Amino acid sequence: MSRSMKHITRNTNQFLNIVSGSADVDFVDNKMTVVVSEKDVVIEELVCNEFVEIIIELKKDASLDYIAIQSEAGVNISRTVEVAENAAMRWFDINFSNGQTKISTVTKLIGDGARGETYGLFFASDTDEYDVYHATEHLASHTTSDMKVKGVVGGKGFVNYKGLIRIPEGSSGCEGYQKEDTLLLSKDAKIYAVPDLEIANNDVTCFHGVTTTHMSQEKLFYMQSRGLDTETAEHLVVRAHLGGVLDQLSEQKKETVLLLIDEKFGYGREE
Amino acid sequence: MTNTSIKKHSLSFTPSRELFDGANKDTSKFKSKPGITEDVVREISKQKNEPAWMLEKRLVAFALFQEASLPSWGPDLSDLNLDEIIYYVRPNTEEARTWDDVPEDIKQTFDRLGIPEAEKAALAGVGAQYDSDVVYHNIQASLKKKGVIFENMDVAVQQYPALVKEYFMTQCVPINDHKFVMLHAAVWSGGTFIYVPKGVKVELPLQAYFRMNAKGGGQFEHTLIIVDEGAELQYIEGCSAPRYAVNSLHAGCVEIFVHKHARCRYSSIENWSKNTYNLNTKRALVDEQGVVEWINGNMGSGVTMLYPCSVLRGRGSRSDSLGIAFAGPGQDQDTGSKVIHAAPDTKSTIRAKSISAGGGISTYRGLVKVTKKATNSRVSVECDALLMDDISVSNTHPYMKIDTNDVDIVHEATVGKIGDDEIFYLMSRGLSEEQAMQMVVAGFIEPIVKALPLEYALELNKLIELEMEGSVG
């Protein structure tokens, strides 16, 4: 990125760091507003244990990749974007946080032809408790959305996932897609998943799906029979599970995520 | 060739809402005053000459009902005035054993609905309830010999007190479950009691039909089914009510016990008139290797809140549920299936379809809960919704609560409209637009229709056709 970058810092202990190109950023109290009028990338790096609200406005024809990789404890963030005509928003909501985490990512497609994509990854272990909410509201015609989320829960982790696609009356020719897949690694891992659809228009195509799978003895046995130890086998299953979402990231970010996975689940610590 | 056969199929009957909505003259023998008080509860019990324990149960439930508040979620119930409902209407007849003994006007109603034909054709037994009491009951002699009990619930209280006391609103649907269960427990009347002894397989389905005739009436029938170890049963229920200007209320309750290695298929087609509030509770407890199958059709009612639930409490037990909901103008169909996996190796499938037309709202609200004990369980949920126009609404709220890792779960839902291409293709084959739409809808609901016995499949098809009449401008 050769463009200018902005770091927004509030104070030394609690700060929100946004690295971006041409976006207009304003940070007052715990509320940040970002206005984007061309093609841009925003990277959220947040160390903060109080509630932060992020409001993004995406102007006509603009496009934004918003990348948030959270690995701090006690995150509580609410993100909202309004996407204007023919603009395109892509969220990367990636969570490795320890402890209690609450994240809401809402996309409002307010202009004709607007598009919203939400790629989510969450990794909960130990006694982590995540509250993850992803919503797309199709408030204009010919809007399209795609939400793909992959989660891994181990230890005594608990994730409460809620997803919503809303297409009100009057928004015609819309397409909505939502898929959430969770892989449970341990006996005490828990997932509650509620993918909601609220559709009040017939001129739409909408799909949502949720799956929950686990590290079955069969899978492990198969891989062990091919000469892999348990840890490597589990690692492989986790990597495979993330396909489709991880690929959307740049090589560099992908590496970051893979390292964080190893750290979170303790892969590769011993030979 | 296909062209003409399609046409013939679509035009072979001319359905009329009159069949279901028409009321007979009110000739009831006893009718409680509108509204509910302790006196009403006592009077119902007295009229039925019930044992003291049942009255006690009713009174406890009534006290709970008065305390409980309405659900804070789901459809709007503000138009339901519980003080206007007549809680007990006793038809002017005693229960008959042969069809000829049923009074003429009541017989007419059930004749119109096709009850005796159905019995002649393919049923092992049939019961018919008119307002609060059962007016007709019959069961094949051979089944009776094997010890199968198919009785009016009121009679069962008198004749089989031990069984009823053990199973009636105790562990399956306790009286304090929710507000409308409390109300049901206080004023329940009629319904069906079925007991299938160990190892007995009832090959033909047993059937009951419930009909509300009195204006502003409530129907609170209780269905209690016990399928003992290794036994099998199929049971079918149909419901309808005439249309009056006053809202009526249906708060029935179905309890099913499927014991070890037993199997029960419960089918119901609900077609209450459109000013009925259908707030129904259905639940099955399934033991080791038992199987419960739910087939639910919700066509009628203004507001429906119905979530049949299976509790899989025995290892290897299974629940399959198929549901179809049709929400036409002014209808709010809030339905879905619940499954609680509470034992290892349990399996469940849920398949729900809904159609919304003319501004109707259909909501799938389901719950899948997999508890810690339910290792090696499998769940599959599939919901499909069809929206007929741009003023109708389809919602999907599937709750998945997974407390163990040793499970595989899949949920999928799609919402869409009828494809223009499909309609164009069918119209190019000589069908009118309306016929083409009916055909696509018939195809959409086919997997559910196929699971029903013939006469119910016909009724369902007829109803859908009727509901869709004139939906093409």
XYZ file of C-alpha atoms in Angstrom:
744
model
C 0.000 0.000 0.000
C 1.730 3.121 -1.204
C -1.163 5.362 -0.335
C -1.238 7.506 2.769
C -2.240 5.780 5.973
C -4.037 7.092 8.994
C -3.661 5.846 12.512
C -6.359 6.920 14.834
C -5.293 6.721 18.445
C -7.303 7.764 21.432
C -4.979 7.167 24.328
C -2.067 4.933 25.019
C -3.943 2.105 26.704
C -7.134 2.014 24.746
C -6.967 2.826 21.140
C -8.430 1.998 17.832
C -6.056 1.846 14.953
C -7.414 2.261 11.495
C -5.081 2.052 8.570
C -6.689 3.286 5.442
C -6.224 5.002 2.125
C -8.451 7.904 1.363
C -11.211 7.347 3.875
C -12.389 10.214 6.027
C -12.221 9.115 9.613
C -13.654 10.796 12.644
C -13.371 9.485 16.187
C -15.384 11.084 18.947
C -15.782 9.364 22.303
C -16.375 5.730 21.508
C -17.920 6.373 18.167
C -16.019 6.277 14.921
C -17.375 7.358 11.581
C -15.693 6.466 8.322
C -16.722 7.863 4.950
C -15.427 6.114 1.858
C -15.923 7.506 -1.627
C -13.594 5.403 -3.779
C -11.820 2.048 -3.597
C -10.315 1.562 -0.181
C -9.015 -0.832 2.443
C -9.535 -0.340 6.167
C -7.738 -2.426 8.730
C -9.118 -2.426 12.215
C -6.695 -3.055 15.041
C -8.333 -2.583 18.326
C -7.164 -2.948 21.879
C -10.073 -1.795 23.887
C -12.333 -3.291 26.474
C -15.089 -0.785 26.286
C -17.890 -0.606 23.770
C -16.926 0.912 20.430
C -19.272 1.823 17.642
C -18.049 2.045 14.077
C -20.253 3.605 11.427
C -19.217 3.468 7.810
C -20.730 5.251 4.887
C -19.932 3.871 1.480
C -20.668 6.395 -1.269
C -21.958 5.602 -4.735
C -19.708 3.254 -6.742
C -17.159 3.045 -3.913
C -15.765 -0.233 -2.656
C -14.268 -1.159 0.656
C -12.486 -4.112 2.186
C -12.747 -3.879 5.943
C -10.395 -6.275 7.652
C -10.686 -6.912 11.359
C -8.539 -9.547 12.990
C -9.254 -9.454 16.695
C -7.075 -11.326 19.129
C -7.389 -9.207 22.262
C -9.548 -9.937 25.261
C -12.944 -8.506 26.008
C -13.810 -6.965 22.667
C -17.192 -5.303 22.294
C -17.706 -3.738 18.895
C -20.698 -2.763 16.824
C -20.028 -2.115 13.138
C -22.539 -0.787 10.654
C -22.165 0.130 7.024
C -24.569 1.876 4.687
C -23.824 0.927 1.120
C -24.998 3.320 -1.616
C -25.858 2.650 -5.241
C -23.550 0.162 -6.963
C -21.074 0.295 -4.104
C -19.557 -2.911 -2.725
C -18.667 -3.727 0.856
C -16.573 -6.659 2.022
C -16.239 -7.397 5.712
C -13.622 -9.731 7.119
C -14.681 -10.357 10.666
C -12.070 -12.610 12.220
C -12.040 -13.441 15.898
C -9.437 -15.013 18.109
C -10.319 -13.029 21.210
C -9.870 -14.470 24.659
C -12.680 -14.308 27.150
C -15.950 -12.565 26.483
C -16.408 -11.048 23.081
C -19.349 -9.345 21.509
C -19.290 -8.360 17.882
C -22.055 -7.138 15.647
C -21.534 -6.477 11.951
C -24.489 -5.007 10.094
C -24.677 -4.229 6.397
C -27.430 -1.964 5.111
C -27.729 -2.026 1.351
C -29.473 1.296 0.755
C -28.757 1.973 -2.919
C -29.891 0.151 -6.038
C -27.371 -2.531 -7.038
C -25.389 -2.352 -3.794
C -23.515 -5.471 -2.690
C -22.499 -6.671 0.728
C -20.184 -9.558 1.539
C -19.408 -10.755 5.027
C -16.639 -13.266 5.578
C -16.399 -14.434 9.123
C -14.020 -16.687 10.999
C -14.187 -17.397 14.684
C -11.941 -19.450 16.918
C -13.049 -19.969 20.489
C -11.315 -22.167 23.055
C -10.720 -22.441 26.813
C -13.644 -20.664 28.414
C -14.165 -18.100 25.667
C -17.664 -16.803 25.125
C -18.440 -15.184 21.818
C -21.533 -13.374 20.753
C -21.376 -12.915 16.997
C -24.056 -11.195 14.961
C -24.020 -10.745 11.192
C -26.895 -9.073 9.414
C -27.608 -7.872 5.922
C -30.605 -5.683 5.243
C -31.624 -5.327 1.627
C -33.188 -1.884 1.755
C -33.041 -1.252 -2.002
C -33.758 -3.225 -5.157
C -31.261 -5.386 -7.056
C -29.031 -5.681 -4.028
C -27.034 -8.833 -3.416
C -25.414 -10.286 -0.351
C -23.149 -13.134 0.560
C -22.342 -14.127 4.122
C -19.946 -16.983 4.685
C -18.823 -17.864 8.154
C -16.629 -20.671 9.431
C -16.115 -21.304 13.091
C -13.976 -23.591 15.207
C -14.812 -24.146 18.863
C -12.603 -26.089 21.251
C -12.037 -26.385 25.008
C -15.062 -25.151 26.907
C -15.675 -22.448 24.333
C -19.183 -21.221 23.659
C -20.326 -19.300 20.608
C -23.738 -17.749 20.169
C -24.046 -17.000 16.477
C -26.944 -15.040 15.007
C -27.322 -14.230 11.362
C -30.040 -12.339 9.557
C -31.033 -11.594 6.008
C -33.885 -9.121 5.797
C -35.600 -8.207 2.548
C -38.505 -5.850 3.173
C -41.455 -5.093 0.928
C -40.453 -3.051 -2.076
C -36.921 -4.382 -2.489
C -37.224 -6.489 -5.599
C -34.714 -8.505 -7.581
C -32.553 -9.206 -4.528
C -30.319 -12.163 -3.848
C -29.288 -13.184 -0.363
C -26.976 -15.964 0.705
C -25.872 -16.990 4.149
C -23.914 -19.987 5.346
C -22.396 -20.734 8.716
C -20.361 -23.862 9.443
C -19.026 -24.780 12.837
C -16.432 -27.398 13.675
C -16.492 -28.577 17.275
C -13.168 -29.852 18.575
C -13.987 -30.930 22.097
C -16.721 -32.506 24.132
C -17.365 -29.344 26.098
C -17.495 -26.973 23.139
C -20.871 -25.371 22.526
C -22.490 -23.563 19.624
C -25.896 -21.916 19.398
C -26.663 -20.874 15.853
C -29.724 -18.937 14.735
C -29.743 -17.934 11.094
C -32.859 -15.837 10.566
C -34.573 -14.928 7.332
C -37.185 -12.191 7.108
C -38.494 -11.923 3.583
C -41.421 -9.756 2.516
C -40.937 -9.784 -1.220
C -41.364 -12.592 -3.698
C -38.984 -11.326 -6.348
C -35.957 -12.630 -4.493
C -33.677 -15.606 -4.226
C -32.579 -16.395 -0.753
C -30.673 -19.217 0.850
C -29.310 -19.833 4.271
C -27.697 -22.811 5.835
C -25.956 -23.871 9.032
C -23.961 -26.959 9.721
C -22.229 -28.296 12.790
C -19.627 -31.003 12.432
C -17.138 -32.486 14.825
C -13.724 -34.078 14.962
C -15.032 -37.586 14.683
C -13.055 -40.635 15.686
C -13.513 -41.915 12.145
C -11.849 -38.872 10.593
C -8.969 -39.058 13.031
C -8.572 -42.772 12.598
C -8.473 -42.472 8.843
C -5.725 -39.875 8.947
C -3.795 -41.711 11.611
C -3.895 -44.785 9.429
C -2.180 -42.661 6.784
C 0.626 -41.934 9.200
C -0.450 -38.607 10.713
C -0.355 -37.999 14.436
C -3.472 -36.736 16.213
C -2.386 -33.134 16.341
C -1.419 -32.929 12.694
C -4.657 -34.635 11.750
C -6.746 -32.184 13.766
C -4.760 -29.286 12.355
C -5.497 -30.501 8.854
C -9.216 -30.869 9.526
C -9.310 -27.318 10.913
C -7.473 -25.938 7.862
C -9.786 -27.781 5.512
C -12.826 -26.473 7.377
C -11.812 -22.868 6.706
C -11.762 -23.272 2.935
C -13.971 -20.860 1.053
C -13.505 -18.068 3.566
C -9.760 -18.110 4.209
C -9.127 -17.998 0.448
C -10.774 -14.605 0.260
C -7.918 -13.042 2.233
C -4.636 -11.806 0.811
C -1.654 -14.165 1.225
C -0.199 -11.966 3.929
C -3.394 -11.836 6.003
C -3.906 -15.530 5.479
C -0.482 -16.193 7.034
C -1.385 -14.011 10.004
C -4.592 -15.955 10.515
C -2.860 -19.330 10.253
C -0.265 -18.303 12.827
C -2.988 -17.127 15.179
C -4.773 -20.461 14.778
C -1.630 -22.324 15.782
C -1.218 -20.045 18.756
C -4.848 -20.319 19.845
C -5.096 -24.100 19.675
C -1.453 -24.785 20.522
C -0.548 -26.523 17.304
C 3.108 -27.144 16.542
C 4.390 -26.346 20.032
C 6.236 -29.597 20.374
C 7.716 -31.792 17.802
C -50.844 -36.493 -23.760
C -49.540 -35.028 -20.536
C -51.333 -31.850 -21.403
C -54.821 -33.300 -21.182
C -54.138 -35.417 -18.144
C -52.852 -32.373 -16.296
C -55.967 -30.448 -17.186
C -58.198 -33.231 -16.081
C -56.422 -33.434 -12.772
C -56.697 -29.731 -12.091
C -60.332 -29.454 -13.027
C -61.623 -32.693 -11.581
C -63.109 -30.956 -8.577
C -64.446 -27.542 -7.852
C -63.587 -26.867 -4.256
C -65.632 -24.548 -2.159
C -64.792 -22.976 1.150
C -68.489 -23.466 2.033
C -67.792 -27.112 2.750
C -65.648 -26.173 5.715
C -66.927 -22.752 6.690
C -70.681 -23.432 6.698
C -72.250 -23.632 10.163
C -75.123 -25.744 11.352
C -77.872 -24.395 13.585
C -76.699 -24.293 17.167
C -78.661 -27.020 18.969
C -76.232 -27.605 21.788
C -77.505 -29.131 25.026
C -75.315 -27.182 27.388
C -73.154 -24.178 26.813
C -71.115 -22.384 29.421
C -71.298 -18.600 29.636
C -68.562 -16.765 27.763
C -65.371 -16.233 29.703
C -63.570 -18.361 32.187
C -64.030 -18.499 35.949
C -63.446 -21.164 38.535
C -67.165 -21.961 38.302
C -66.853 -22.755 34.616
C -63.978 -25.126 35.358
C -65.966 -26.806 38.138
C -69.050 -27.037 35.929
C -67.137 -28.766 33.126
C -65.788 -31.312 35.586
C -69.247 -31.807 37.077
C -70.936 -32.282 33.697
C -68.393 -34.978 32.965
C -68.805 -36.543 36.384
C -65.047 -36.595 36.795
C -63.044 -38.105 39.648
C -61.733 -35.650 42.217
C -58.101 -35.835 41.055
C -59.005 -34.539 37.626
C -60.950 -31.613 39.063
C -57.984 -30.890 41.300
C -55.692 -30.864 38.262
C -58.027 -28.494 36.426
C -58.161 -26.095 39.349
C -54.397 -26.028 39.825
C -53.990 -25.344 36.121
C -56.609 -22.601 36.237
C -54.785 -20.878 39.085
C -51.541 -21.051 37.105
C -53.294 -19.746 33.991
C -54.469 -16.630 35.784
C -50.926 -15.804 36.846
C -49.201 -16.526 33.537
C -48.671 -13.901 30.888
C -49.059 -14.191 27.123
C -45.959 -15.114 25.113
C -43.763 -12.101 24.397
C -42.726 -13.369 20.959
C -44.485 -14.566 17.828
C -47.739 -13.384 16.239
C -49.939 -10.652 17.660
C -52.590 -12.064 20.007
C -54.082 -8.730 21.049
C -57.369 -9.399 19.217
C -57.944 -12.609 21.090
C -60.413 -11.807 23.830
C -60.303 -14.699 26.271
C -63.434 -13.376 28.007
C -65.548 -13.800 24.876
C -64.740 -17.436 24.340
C -67.262 -20.084 25.348
C -65.188 -22.734 27.004
C -67.589 -25.647 27.012
C -70.303 -26.538 24.510
C -71.992 -29.878 24.919
C -73.712 -31.064 21.743
C -77.252 -32.335 22.094
C -76.421 -36.008 21.690
C -74.838 -38.956 23.387
C -71.864 -40.711 21.861
C -72.904 -43.074 19.074
C -71.293 -46.339 18.032
C -72.843 -46.588 14.586
C -72.977 -43.818 12.065
C -76.799 -44.022 11.761
C -77.234 -43.063 15.403
C -75.496 -39.740 14.992
C -78.061 -36.895 14.807
C -78.841 -35.739 11.305
C -77.344 -32.236 11.349
C -74.068 -33.382 12.879
C -73.931 -36.319 10.509
C -74.457 -33.951 7.610
C -71.428 -31.932 8.630
C -69.162 -34.915 8.871
C -70.653 -36.387 5.700
C -69.739 -33.189 3.916
C -66.228 -33.531 5.275
C -66.041 -37.117 4.066
C -65.672 -38.897 7.406
C -67.744 -42.094 6.918
C -66.397 -42.652 3.404
C -62.901 -42.456 4.743
C -63.740 -44.977 7.394
C -65.284 -47.385 4.945
C -62.294 -47.101 2.680
C -59.196 -47.472 4.769
C -59.444 -46.801 8.438
C -59.284 -49.062 11.412
C -61.295 -46.765 13.615
C -62.662 -43.283 13.692
C -63.766 -40.743 16.224
C -65.544 -37.483 15.582
C -65.813 -34.577 17.952
C -68.433 -31.872 17.628
C -67.746 -28.814 19.759
C -66.583 -30.011 23.153
C -67.740 -33.630 23.110
C -67.053 -36.666 21.013
C -70.191 -37.714 19.109
C -69.014 -40.826 17.327
C -66.485 -43.467 18.025
C -65.769 -46.767 16.432
C -62.980 -49.269 16.294
C -62.575 -52.507 14.396
C -63.446 -55.562 16.456
C -60.161 -57.316 15.697
C -58.149 -54.481 17.190
C -60.323 -54.369 20.223
C -59.623 -58.056 20.730
C -55.872 -57.413 20.674
C -56.343 -54.958 23.492
C -56.068 -51.747 21.518
C -57.943 -48.948 23.232
C -59.331 -46.164 21.047
C -61.621 -44.093 23.183
C -63.018 -40.691 23.795
C -60.688 -39.009 26.304
C -63.591 -38.254 28.663
C -64.588 -41.909 28.741
C -60.959 -42.964 29.238
C -60.776 -40.907 32.433
C -63.621 -43.042 33.813
C -62.624 -46.402 32.386
C -58.842 -46.419 32.489
C -58.038 -44.182 35.451
C -54.680 -45.842 36.164
C -53.319 -45.239 32.657
C -54.754 -41.755 32.398
C -53.488 -40.750 35.810
C -49.985 -41.888 34.915
C -49.751 -40.291 31.503
C -52.219 -37.394 31.332
C -50.339 -34.070 31.439
C -47.630 -35.376 33.733
C -44.219 -35.871 32.136
C -44.871 -35.113 28.464
C -46.747 -31.808 28.569
C -46.980 -30.777 32.233
C -49.846 -28.442 33.128
C -47.480 -25.546 33.835
C -45.786 -25.638 30.416
C -47.101 -22.312 29.091
C -50.208 -20.136 29.357
C -52.306 -21.965 26.777
C -51.378 -25.358 28.150
C -52.578 -24.136 31.562
C -55.818 -22.996 29.962
C -56.123 -26.294 28.144
C -55.597 -28.274 31.334
C -58.300 -26.237 33.077
C -61.014 -26.589 30.439
C -60.033 -29.568 28.271
C -62.872 -31.639 26.893
C -63.081 -34.598 24.562
C -60.310 -35.756 22.335
C -58.808 -39.145 21.851
C -57.175 -41.730 24.048
C -55.236 -44.486 22.344
C -53.337 -47.320 23.923
C -51.577 -49.899 21.793
C -50.344 -52.850 23.882
C -46.870 -54.349 23.612
C -46.027 -55.770 20.219
C -49.383 -54.973 18.585
C -49.161 -53.445 15.140
C -52.182 -51.431 14.052
C -51.952 -51.703 10.309
C -54.657 -49.276 9.244
C -54.669 -45.744 10.562
C -56.942 -44.635 13.375
C -58.624 -41.319 12.751
C -60.317 -38.487 14.596
C -62.051 -35.426 13.318
C -62.626 -32.304 15.364
C -65.268 -29.764 14.531
C -66.189 -26.524 16.291
C -69.744 -25.474 15.509
C -70.887 -23.066 18.212
C -70.257 -19.379 17.727
C -67.320 -17.994 19.672
C -66.570 -21.442 20.949
C -63.310 -22.827 22.108
C -62.100 -26.305 21.483
C -59.690 -27.885 23.899
C -59.530 -31.520 22.949
C -56.858 -33.658 24.473
C -55.164 -36.424 22.579
C -53.149 -38.950 24.543
C -51.423 -41.706 22.638
C -49.436 -44.481 24.261
C -47.646 -46.897 21.985
C -46.189 -49.607 24.168
C -42.965 -51.538 23.560
C -42.575 -52.813 20.015
C -46.051 -51.644 18.970
C -46.934 -49.579 15.911
C -49.616 -47.006 15.256
C -50.715 -44.519 12.641
C -53.087 -41.819 13.715
C -54.711 -39.072 11.652
C -56.460 -35.962 12.824
C -58.517 -33.464 10.862
C -59.974 -30.229 12.162
C -62.349 -27.562 10.933
C -64.776 -24.927 12.154
C -67.444 -22.724 10.572
C -66.743 -19.083 10.109
C -68.435 -16.621 12.436
C -67.766 -12.955 13.054
C -66.587 -13.726 16.573
C -63.085 -15.099 17.042
C -62.770 -18.612 18.299
C -59.944 -20.382 20.002
C -58.428 -23.794 19.623
C -55.949 -24.755 22.304
C -55.625 -28.495 22.005
C -52.932 -30.693 23.353
C -51.395 -33.844 21.955
C -49.203 -36.113 24.052
C -47.527 -39.113 22.494
C -45.536 -41.766 24.297
C -43.435 -43.970 22.072
C -41.939 -46.739 24.145
C -38.945 -48.968 23.374
C -38.791 -50.121 19.759
C -42.258 -48.703 19.107
C -43.323 -46.554 16.205
C -45.953 -43.861 15.871
C -46.951 -41.791 12.910
C -49.111 -38.787 13.718
C -50.680 -36.870 10.850
C -52.863 -33.844 11.156
C -54.492 -31.480 8.730
C -55.742 -28.360 10.466
C -58.266 -26.312 8.655
C -59.925 -24.152 11.263
C -61.795 -21.150 9.870
C -59.802 -18.005 9.427
C -60.928 -16.279 12.588
C -59.691 -19.094 14.778
C -56.658 -18.721 16.970
C -54.940 -22.061 16.790
C -52.593 -22.207 19.769
C -51.814 -25.835 19.986
C -49.258 -27.919 21.851
C -48.005 -31.267 20.596
C -45.197 -33.288 22.045
C -43.813 -36.814 21.895
C -41.516 -38.618 24.304
C -39.538 -41.270 22.514
C -37.764 -44.140 24.239
C -34.939 -46.419 23.111
C -35.019 -47.211 19.391
C -38.494 -45.712 19.127
C -39.573 -43.713 16.101
C -42.005 -40.834 15.926
C -43.132 -39.310 12.660
C -45.000 -36.023 12.476
C -46.917 -34.908 9.423
C -48.490 -31.521 9.869
C -50.563 -29.481 7.488
C -51.643 -26.013 8.563
C -54.080 -24.452 6.139
C -56.693 -22.708 8.228
C -56.781 -20.396 11.236
C -56.111 -16.689 11.396
C -53.209 -17.104 13.748
C -51.405 -20.383 14.284
C -48.744 -21.023 16.878
C -47.828 -24.657 16.716
C -44.457 -26.306 17.212
C -44.721 -30.093 17.465
C -41.867 -31.314 19.602
C -40.051 -34.623 19.910
C -38.030 -35.401 22.980
C -35.621 -38.169 22.042
C -34.837 -39.544 25.474
C -33.944 -43.136 24.613
C -30.757 -44.279 22.931
C -31.112 -44.645 19.174
C -34.529 -43.010 19.005
C -35.583 -41.058 15.978
C -37.897 -38.264 14.925
C -38.953 -37.368 11.407
C -41.129 -34.410 10.779
C -42.763 -33.063 7.674
C -44.720 -29.854 7.700
C -46.590 -27.666 5.301
C -48.083 -24.290 6.093
C -50.204 -22.136 3.838
C -50.706 -18.487 4.763
C -53.339 -16.709 2.689
C -54.775 -13.202 3.126
C -54.924 -12.204 6.787
C -53.281 -15.394 8.012
C -50.271 -15.620 10.249
C -48.884 -19.156 10.311
C -46.186 -19.381 12.930
C -45.135 -23.010 12.998
C -42.101 -25.208 13.121
C -40.670 -28.324 14.639
C -38.733 -28.821 17.815
C -36.452 -31.704 18.586
C -34.587 -32.246 21.805
C -31.852 -34.831 21.557
C -31.343 -36.103 25.083
C -29.770 -39.505 24.449
C -26.904 -40.927 22.387
C -27.242 -42.109 18.778
C -30.441 -40.158 18.197
C -31.459 -38.914 14.777
C -33.877 -36.306 13.571
C -34.970 -34.857 10.280
C -37.183 -31.846 9.776
C -38.589 -30.874 6.452
C -40.794 -27.790 6.362
C -42.446 -26.079 3.452
C -44.479 -22.931 3.443
C -46.446 -20.920 0.960
C -47.407 -17.283 1.497
C -49.967 -15.608 -0.735
C -52.165 -12.518 -0.737
C -50.329 -10.838 2.121
C -50.158 -13.898 4.355
C -47.290 -14.339 6.790
C -45.661 -17.703 7.234
C -42.945 -18.168 9.781
C -40.814 -21.200 10.378
C -39.783 -21.135 14.027
C -37.956 -24.259 15.018
C -35.603 -25.505 17.661
C -32.991 -28.211 17.606
C -31.336 -28.818 20.927
C -28.596 -31.383 21.300
C -27.783 -31.940 24.958
C -24.485 -33.141 26.347
C -25.719 -36.706 26.629
C -26.671 -36.916 22.974
C -23.378 -38.057 21.533
C -23.209 -39.402 18.007
C -26.444 -37.691 17.016
C -27.496 -36.514 13.584
C -29.779 -33.646 12.669
C -30.963 -32.454 9.316
C -33.297 -29.499 8.851
C -34.580 -28.262 5.541
C -36.994 -25.378 5.069
C -38.350 -24.123 1.783
C -40.614 -21.156 1.368
C -42.550 -20.047 -1.650
C -43.735 -16.454 -1.946
C -46.593 -15.952 -4.379
C -46.556 -12.156 -4.555
C -44.756 -9.098 -3.303
C -47.076 -8.386 -0.375
C -46.633 -11.704 1.405
C -44.030 -12.445 4.027
C -41.827 -15.415 4.834
C -39.692 -15.630 7.975
C -37.309 -18.309 9.130
C -36.086 -18.485 12.722
C -34.361 -21.801 13.282
C -32.693 -22.118 16.661
C -29.839 -24.613 16.914
C -28.451 -25.226 20.372
C -25.612 -27.688 20.335
C -24.068 -28.673 23.651
C -21.940 -31.572 22.533
C -19.334 -32.005 19.852
C -20.065 -35.515 18.752
C -22.812 -34.485 16.344
C -23.399 -33.646 12.734
C -25.978 -31.025 11.984
C -27.243 -29.498 8.809
C -29.800 -26.760 8.407
C -30.796 -25.239 5.108
C -33.484 -22.868 4.009
C -34.459 -21.318 0.738
C -36.977 -18.641 -0.073
C -38.066 -17.926 -3.576
C -40.859 -17.214 -5.961
C -42.423 -19.256 -8.717
C -40.134 -19.020 -11.730
C -41.471 -17.073 -14.701
C -39.899 -19.709 -16.939
C -41.862 -22.488 -15.303
C -45.123 -20.597 -15.684
C -44.345 -19.681 -19.271
C -43.529 -23.271 -20.113
C -46.743 -24.610 -18.620
C -48.832 -21.898 -20.274
C -47.252 -22.738 -23.615
C -48.632 -26.234 -23.050
C -52.129 -24.818 -22.881
C -52.670 -24.195 -19.163
C -54.086 -20.939 -17.847
C -51.820 -18.914 -15.608
C -53.806 -19.956 -12.570
C -53.618 -23.627 -13.452
C -49.906 -23.310 -14.095
C -49.343 -21.726 -10.685
C -51.445 -24.367 -8.977
C -49.378 -27.007 -10.653
C -46.082 -25.568 -9.544
C -47.422 -25.317 -6.006
C -48.655 -28.900 -6.174
C -45.154 -29.952 -7.171
C -43.632 -27.888 -4.364
C -45.682 -29.597 -1.660
C -45.587 -33.062 -3.204
C -43.122 -34.632 -0.758
C -45.564 -33.861 2.045
C -48.716 -34.809 0.185
C -47.130 -38.144 -0.679
C -46.726 -38.967 2.994
C -50.461 -38.618 3.626
C -53.190 -41.202 3.154
C -55.105 -40.684 -0.070
C -58.185 -38.901 1.192
C -56.083 -36.453 3.183
C -53.790 -35.866 0.252
C -56.886 -35.026 -1.756
C -58.192 -32.732 0.940
C -54.848 -30.950 1.153
C -54.649 -30.504 -2.598
C -58.239 -29.268 -2.652
C -57.554 -26.785 0.100
C -54.464 -25.403 -1.581
C -56.359 -25.049 -4.818
C -59.169 -23.324 -2.998
C -56.818 -20.949 -1.215
C -55.108 -20.055 -4.428
C -58.284 -19.393 -6.351
C -58.241 -15.886 -7.715
C -54.687 -15.302 -6.586
C -53.786 -14.461 -10.165
C -54.987 -10.993 -11.022
